[in-house]
CSV table of C-alpha atoms and ligand atoms in Angstrom, one decimal:
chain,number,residue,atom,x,y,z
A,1,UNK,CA,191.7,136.5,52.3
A,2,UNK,CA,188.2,136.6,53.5
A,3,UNK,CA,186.7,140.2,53.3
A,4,UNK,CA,185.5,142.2,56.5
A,5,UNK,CA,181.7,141.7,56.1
A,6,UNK,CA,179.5,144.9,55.8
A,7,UNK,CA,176.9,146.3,58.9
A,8,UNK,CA,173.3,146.5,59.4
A,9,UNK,CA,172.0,149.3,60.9
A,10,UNK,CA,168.0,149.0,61.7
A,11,UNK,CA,166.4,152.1,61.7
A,12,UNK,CA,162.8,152.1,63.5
A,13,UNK,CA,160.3,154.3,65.4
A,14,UNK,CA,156.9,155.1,65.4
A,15,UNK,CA,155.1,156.0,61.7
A,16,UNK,CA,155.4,159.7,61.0
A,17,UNK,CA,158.6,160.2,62.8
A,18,UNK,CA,161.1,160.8,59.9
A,19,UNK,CA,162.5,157.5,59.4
A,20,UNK,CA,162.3,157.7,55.8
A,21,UNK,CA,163.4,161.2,55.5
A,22,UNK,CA,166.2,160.8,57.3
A,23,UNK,CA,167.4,157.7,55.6
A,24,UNK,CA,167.4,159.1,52.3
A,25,UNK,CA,169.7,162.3,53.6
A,26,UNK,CA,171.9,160.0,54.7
A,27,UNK,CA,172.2,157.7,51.6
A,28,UNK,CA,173.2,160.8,50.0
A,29,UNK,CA,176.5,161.2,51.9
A,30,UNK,CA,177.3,157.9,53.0
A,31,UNK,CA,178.0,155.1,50.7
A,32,UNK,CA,175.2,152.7,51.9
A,33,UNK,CA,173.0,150.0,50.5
A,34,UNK,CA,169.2,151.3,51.3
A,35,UNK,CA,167.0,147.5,51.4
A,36,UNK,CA,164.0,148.5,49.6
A,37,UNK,CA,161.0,146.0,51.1
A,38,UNK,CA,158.2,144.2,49.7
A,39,UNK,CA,154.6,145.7,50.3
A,40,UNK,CA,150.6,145.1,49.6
A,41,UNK,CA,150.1,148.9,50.4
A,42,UNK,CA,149.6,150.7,47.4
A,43,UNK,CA,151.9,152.5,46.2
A,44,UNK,CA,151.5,156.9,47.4
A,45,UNK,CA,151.7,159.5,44.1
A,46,UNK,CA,155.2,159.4,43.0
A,47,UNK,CA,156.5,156.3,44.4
A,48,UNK,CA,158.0,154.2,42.7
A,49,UNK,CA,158.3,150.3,42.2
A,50,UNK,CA,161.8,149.0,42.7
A,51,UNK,CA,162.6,152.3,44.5
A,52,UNK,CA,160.9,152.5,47.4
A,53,UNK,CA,159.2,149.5,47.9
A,54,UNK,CA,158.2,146.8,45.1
A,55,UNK,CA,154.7,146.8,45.0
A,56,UNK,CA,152.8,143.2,45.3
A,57,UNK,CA,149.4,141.6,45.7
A,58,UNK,CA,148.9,139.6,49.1
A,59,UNK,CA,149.2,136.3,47.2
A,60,UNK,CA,152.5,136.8,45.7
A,61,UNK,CA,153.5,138.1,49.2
A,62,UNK,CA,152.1,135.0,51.1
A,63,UNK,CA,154.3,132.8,48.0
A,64,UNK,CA,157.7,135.0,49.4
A,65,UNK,CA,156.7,134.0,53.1
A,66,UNK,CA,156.7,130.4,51.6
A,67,UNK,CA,159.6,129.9,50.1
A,68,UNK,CA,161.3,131.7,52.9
A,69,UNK,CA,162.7,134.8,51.1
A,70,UNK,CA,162.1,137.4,54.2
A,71,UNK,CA,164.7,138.5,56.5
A,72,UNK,CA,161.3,139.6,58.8
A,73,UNK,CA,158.4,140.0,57.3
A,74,UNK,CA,155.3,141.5,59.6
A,75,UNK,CA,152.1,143.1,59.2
A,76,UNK,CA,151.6,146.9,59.7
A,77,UNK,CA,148.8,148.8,59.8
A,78,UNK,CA,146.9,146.3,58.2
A,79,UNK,CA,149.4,145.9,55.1
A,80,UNK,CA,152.1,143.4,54.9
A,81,UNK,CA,155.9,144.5,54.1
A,82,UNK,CA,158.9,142.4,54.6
A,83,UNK,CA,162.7,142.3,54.1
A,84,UNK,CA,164.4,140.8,51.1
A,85,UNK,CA,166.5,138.6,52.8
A,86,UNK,CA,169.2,137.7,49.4
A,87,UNK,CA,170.1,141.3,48.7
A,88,UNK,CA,170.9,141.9,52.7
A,89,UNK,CA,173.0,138.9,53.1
A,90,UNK,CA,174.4,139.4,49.3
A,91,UNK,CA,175.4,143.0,49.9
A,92,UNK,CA,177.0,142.5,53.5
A,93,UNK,CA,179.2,139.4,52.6
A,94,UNK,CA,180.5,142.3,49.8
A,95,UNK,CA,181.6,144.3,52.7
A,96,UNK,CA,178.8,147.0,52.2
A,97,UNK,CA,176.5,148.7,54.9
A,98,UNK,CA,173.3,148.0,54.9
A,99,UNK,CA,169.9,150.0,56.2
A,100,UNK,CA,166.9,148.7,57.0
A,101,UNK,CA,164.0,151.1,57.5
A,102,UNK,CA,161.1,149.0,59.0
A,103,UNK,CA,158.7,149.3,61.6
A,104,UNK,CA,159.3,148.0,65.0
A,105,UNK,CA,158.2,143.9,65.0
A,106,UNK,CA,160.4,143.6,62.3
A,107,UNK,CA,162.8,145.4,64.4
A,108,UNK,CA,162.6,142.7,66.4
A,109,UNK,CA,162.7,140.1,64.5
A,110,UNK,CA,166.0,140.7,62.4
A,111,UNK,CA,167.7,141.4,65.8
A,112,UNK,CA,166.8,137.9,66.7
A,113,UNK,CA,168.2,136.3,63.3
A,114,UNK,CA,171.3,138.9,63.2
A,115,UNK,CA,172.3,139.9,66.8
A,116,UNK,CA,174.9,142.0,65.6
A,117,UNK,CA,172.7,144.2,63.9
A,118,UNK,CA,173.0,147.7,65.2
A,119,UNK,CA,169.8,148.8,66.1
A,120,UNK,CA,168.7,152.5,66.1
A,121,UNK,CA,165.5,153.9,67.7
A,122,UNK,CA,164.2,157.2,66.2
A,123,UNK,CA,162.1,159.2,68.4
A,124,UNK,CA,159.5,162.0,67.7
A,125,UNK,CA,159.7,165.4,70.2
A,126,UNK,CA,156.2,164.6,71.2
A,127,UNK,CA,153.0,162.5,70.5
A,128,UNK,CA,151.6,165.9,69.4
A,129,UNK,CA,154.5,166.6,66.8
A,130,UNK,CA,154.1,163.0,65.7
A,131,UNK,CA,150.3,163.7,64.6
A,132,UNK,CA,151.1,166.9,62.8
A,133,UNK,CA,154.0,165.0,61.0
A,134,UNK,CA,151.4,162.5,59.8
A,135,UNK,CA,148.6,165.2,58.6
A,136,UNK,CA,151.4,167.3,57.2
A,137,UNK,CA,152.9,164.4,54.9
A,138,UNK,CA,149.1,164.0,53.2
A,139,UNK,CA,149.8,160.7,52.4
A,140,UNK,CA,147.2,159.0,54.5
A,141,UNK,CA,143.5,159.3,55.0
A,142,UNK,CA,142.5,159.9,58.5
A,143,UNK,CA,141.4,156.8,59.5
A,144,UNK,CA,144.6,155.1,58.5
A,145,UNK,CA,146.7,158.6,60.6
A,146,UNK,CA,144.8,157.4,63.9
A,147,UNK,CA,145.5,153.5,63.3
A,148,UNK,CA,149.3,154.8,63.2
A,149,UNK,CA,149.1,156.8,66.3
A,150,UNK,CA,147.6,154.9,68.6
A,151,UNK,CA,150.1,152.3,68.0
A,152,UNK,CA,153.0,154.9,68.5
A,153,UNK,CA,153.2,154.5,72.6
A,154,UNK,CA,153.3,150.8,72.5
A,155,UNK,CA,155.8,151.3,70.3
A,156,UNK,CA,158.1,153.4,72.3
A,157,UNK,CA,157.9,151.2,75.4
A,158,UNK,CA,160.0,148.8,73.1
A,159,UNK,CA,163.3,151.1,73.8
A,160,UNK,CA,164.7,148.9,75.9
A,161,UNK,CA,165.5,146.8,72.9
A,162,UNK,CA,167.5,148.9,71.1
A,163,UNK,CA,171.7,150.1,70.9
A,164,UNK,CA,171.0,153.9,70.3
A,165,UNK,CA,167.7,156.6,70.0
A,166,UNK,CA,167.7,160.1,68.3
A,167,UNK,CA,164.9,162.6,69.1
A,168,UNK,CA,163.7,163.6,65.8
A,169,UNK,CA,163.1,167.3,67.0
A,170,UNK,CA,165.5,169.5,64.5
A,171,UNK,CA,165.8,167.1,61.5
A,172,UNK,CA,169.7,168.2,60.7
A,173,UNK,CA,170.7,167.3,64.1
A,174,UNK,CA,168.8,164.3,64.0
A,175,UNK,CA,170.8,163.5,61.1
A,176,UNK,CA,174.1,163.9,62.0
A,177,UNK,CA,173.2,162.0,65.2
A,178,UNK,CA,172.6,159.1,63.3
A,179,UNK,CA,175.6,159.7,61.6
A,180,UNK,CA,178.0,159.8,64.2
A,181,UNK,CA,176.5,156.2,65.3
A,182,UNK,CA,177.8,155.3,62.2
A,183,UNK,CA,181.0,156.6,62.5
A,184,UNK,CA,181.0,155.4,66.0
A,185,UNK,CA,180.6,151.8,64.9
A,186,UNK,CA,182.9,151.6,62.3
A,187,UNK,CA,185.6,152.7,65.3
A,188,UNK,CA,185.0,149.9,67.0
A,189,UNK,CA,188.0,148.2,68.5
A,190,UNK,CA,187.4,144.6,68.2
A,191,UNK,CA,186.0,144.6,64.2
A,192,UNK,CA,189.6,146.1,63.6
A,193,UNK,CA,191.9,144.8,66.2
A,194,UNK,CA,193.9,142.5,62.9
A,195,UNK,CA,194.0,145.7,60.5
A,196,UNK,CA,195.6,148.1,63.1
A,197,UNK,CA,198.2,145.9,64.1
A,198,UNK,CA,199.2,144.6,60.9
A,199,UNK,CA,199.8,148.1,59.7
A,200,UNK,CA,201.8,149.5,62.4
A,201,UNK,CA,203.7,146.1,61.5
A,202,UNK,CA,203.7,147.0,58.0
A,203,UNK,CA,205.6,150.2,58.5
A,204,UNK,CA,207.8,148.9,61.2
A,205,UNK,CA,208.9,146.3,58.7
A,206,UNK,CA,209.0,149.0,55.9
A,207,UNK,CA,207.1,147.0,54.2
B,1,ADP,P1,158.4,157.9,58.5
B,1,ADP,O1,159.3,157.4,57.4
B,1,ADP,O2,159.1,157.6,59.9
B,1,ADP,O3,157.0,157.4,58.5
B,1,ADP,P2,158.7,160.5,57.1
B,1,ADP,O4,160.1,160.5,56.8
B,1,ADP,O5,157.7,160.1,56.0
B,1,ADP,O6,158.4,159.5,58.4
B,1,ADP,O7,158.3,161.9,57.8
B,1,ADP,C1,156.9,162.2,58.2
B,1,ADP,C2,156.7,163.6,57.8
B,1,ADP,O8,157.4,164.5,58.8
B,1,ADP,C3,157.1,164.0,56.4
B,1,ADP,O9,156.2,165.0,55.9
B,1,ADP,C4,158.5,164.7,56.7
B,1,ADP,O10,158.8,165.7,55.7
B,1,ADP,C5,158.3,165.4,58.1
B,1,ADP,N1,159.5,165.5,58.9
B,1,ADP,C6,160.5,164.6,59.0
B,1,ADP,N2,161.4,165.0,59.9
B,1,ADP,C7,161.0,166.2,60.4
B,1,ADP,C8,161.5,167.2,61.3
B,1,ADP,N3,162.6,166.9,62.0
B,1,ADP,N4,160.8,168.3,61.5
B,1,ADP,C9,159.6,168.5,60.9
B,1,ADP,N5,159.1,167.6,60.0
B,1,ADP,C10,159.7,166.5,59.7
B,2,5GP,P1,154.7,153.3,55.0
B,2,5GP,O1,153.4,152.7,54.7
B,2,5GP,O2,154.5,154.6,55.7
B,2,5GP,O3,155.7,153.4,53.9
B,2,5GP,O4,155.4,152.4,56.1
B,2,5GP,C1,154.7,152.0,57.3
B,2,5GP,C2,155.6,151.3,58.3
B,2,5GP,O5,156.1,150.1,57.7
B,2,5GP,C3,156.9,152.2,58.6
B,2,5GP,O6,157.1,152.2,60.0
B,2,5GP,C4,158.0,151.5,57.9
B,2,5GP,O7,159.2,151.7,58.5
B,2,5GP,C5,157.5,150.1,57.9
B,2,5GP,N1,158.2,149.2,57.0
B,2,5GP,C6,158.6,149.5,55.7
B,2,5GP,N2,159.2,148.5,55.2
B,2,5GP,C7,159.2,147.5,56.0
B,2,5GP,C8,159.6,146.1,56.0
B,2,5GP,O8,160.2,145.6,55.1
B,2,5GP,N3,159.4,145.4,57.2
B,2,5GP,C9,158.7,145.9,58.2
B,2,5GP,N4,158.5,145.1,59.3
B,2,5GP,N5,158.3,147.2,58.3
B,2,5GP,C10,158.5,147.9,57.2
């Protein structure tokens, strides 16, 4: 018998929102497989390689693109990051849930190569919250904070793309937002239509 194969959920929205934040709550409740992405930043105090990203020079990068290893792959903010495609496909045909946390061209591009990915936008309350998110985190120099906002607007007019959006505002609510999608999809009529049936049957039969 062929197994039901897992999700994707894409999670995207402007840097500084609380993308990664709020996917790492959730991986703590909900059995999910997080795809940690390949990068040419460098790696922030106290990340680490194989975690949250692994960590590679442009050239072995630019060798992934060759041999065609991405799921999306784009450039952001001047660094490159892409999706191991093997360990998405892998991990789905095993019936497991995947998230993607990327930014919002690669968005685009897995929902072109997977339309039945379920894409979620997450929104900040306001442009202004979104800057004090990014000076708050510390993580990145001020020219690097203003290449990230300005791109933020663009960014939001993409919308129209996407299944679902969660304001950001209280982070707990945000959270169980996203959850409830979750919970939402995996109610979905026609992914189940065989299972219910068969075990109403089931107990009809006695079996
Ligand atoms: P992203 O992954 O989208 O770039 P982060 O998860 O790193 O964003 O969050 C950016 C900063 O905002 C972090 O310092 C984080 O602690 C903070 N943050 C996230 N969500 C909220 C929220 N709802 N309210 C206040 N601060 C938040
Ligand atoms: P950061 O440098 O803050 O970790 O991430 C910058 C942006 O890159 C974020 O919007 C993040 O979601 C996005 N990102 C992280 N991994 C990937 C990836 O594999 N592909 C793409 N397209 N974007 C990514």
């Amino acid at each position: 018998m062929s197994r039901k194969k897992g999700k994707l959920y894409v999670i995207t929205g402007p840097s500084g929102t609380g993308k990664g934040s709020i996917c790492k709550e959730i991986l703590k409740d909900i059995e999910n497989e997080f795809s940690v992405s390949m990068t040419t930043r460098e790696a922030r105090e106290g990340e680490i390689h194989g975690k949250d990203y692994f960590f590679v020079t442009e050239e072995e990068f630019l060798d992934n693109i060759e041999k065609g290893n991405f799921l999306e792959h784009a450039r952001v903010f001047g660094n490159l990051y892409g999706t191991p495609k093997d360990m998405v496909i892998k991990q789905l045909e095993r019936g497991r849930n995947v998230i993607l946390d990327i930014d919002v061209q690669g968005a685009l591009q897995v929902k072109k190569a997977m339309p039945e990915a379920i894409m979620i936008f997450l929104l900040p309350p306001s442009l202004g919250e979104l800057r004090k998110r990014l000076e708050g985190r510390g993580t990145d120099k001020a020219d690097v904070i203003e290449k990230r906002l300005s791109g933020a607007l663009s960014e939001i007019k993409l919308i129209g793309e996407y299944d679902y959006y969660v304001i950001n505002d209280d982070i707990d609510t945000a959270i169980s937002s996203v959850k409830s999608i979750m919970t939402a999809e995996e109610c979905r009529v026609p992914d189940k239509v065989r299972d219910i049936i068969k075990k109403y049957e089931q107990e009809e039969k006695g079996e």
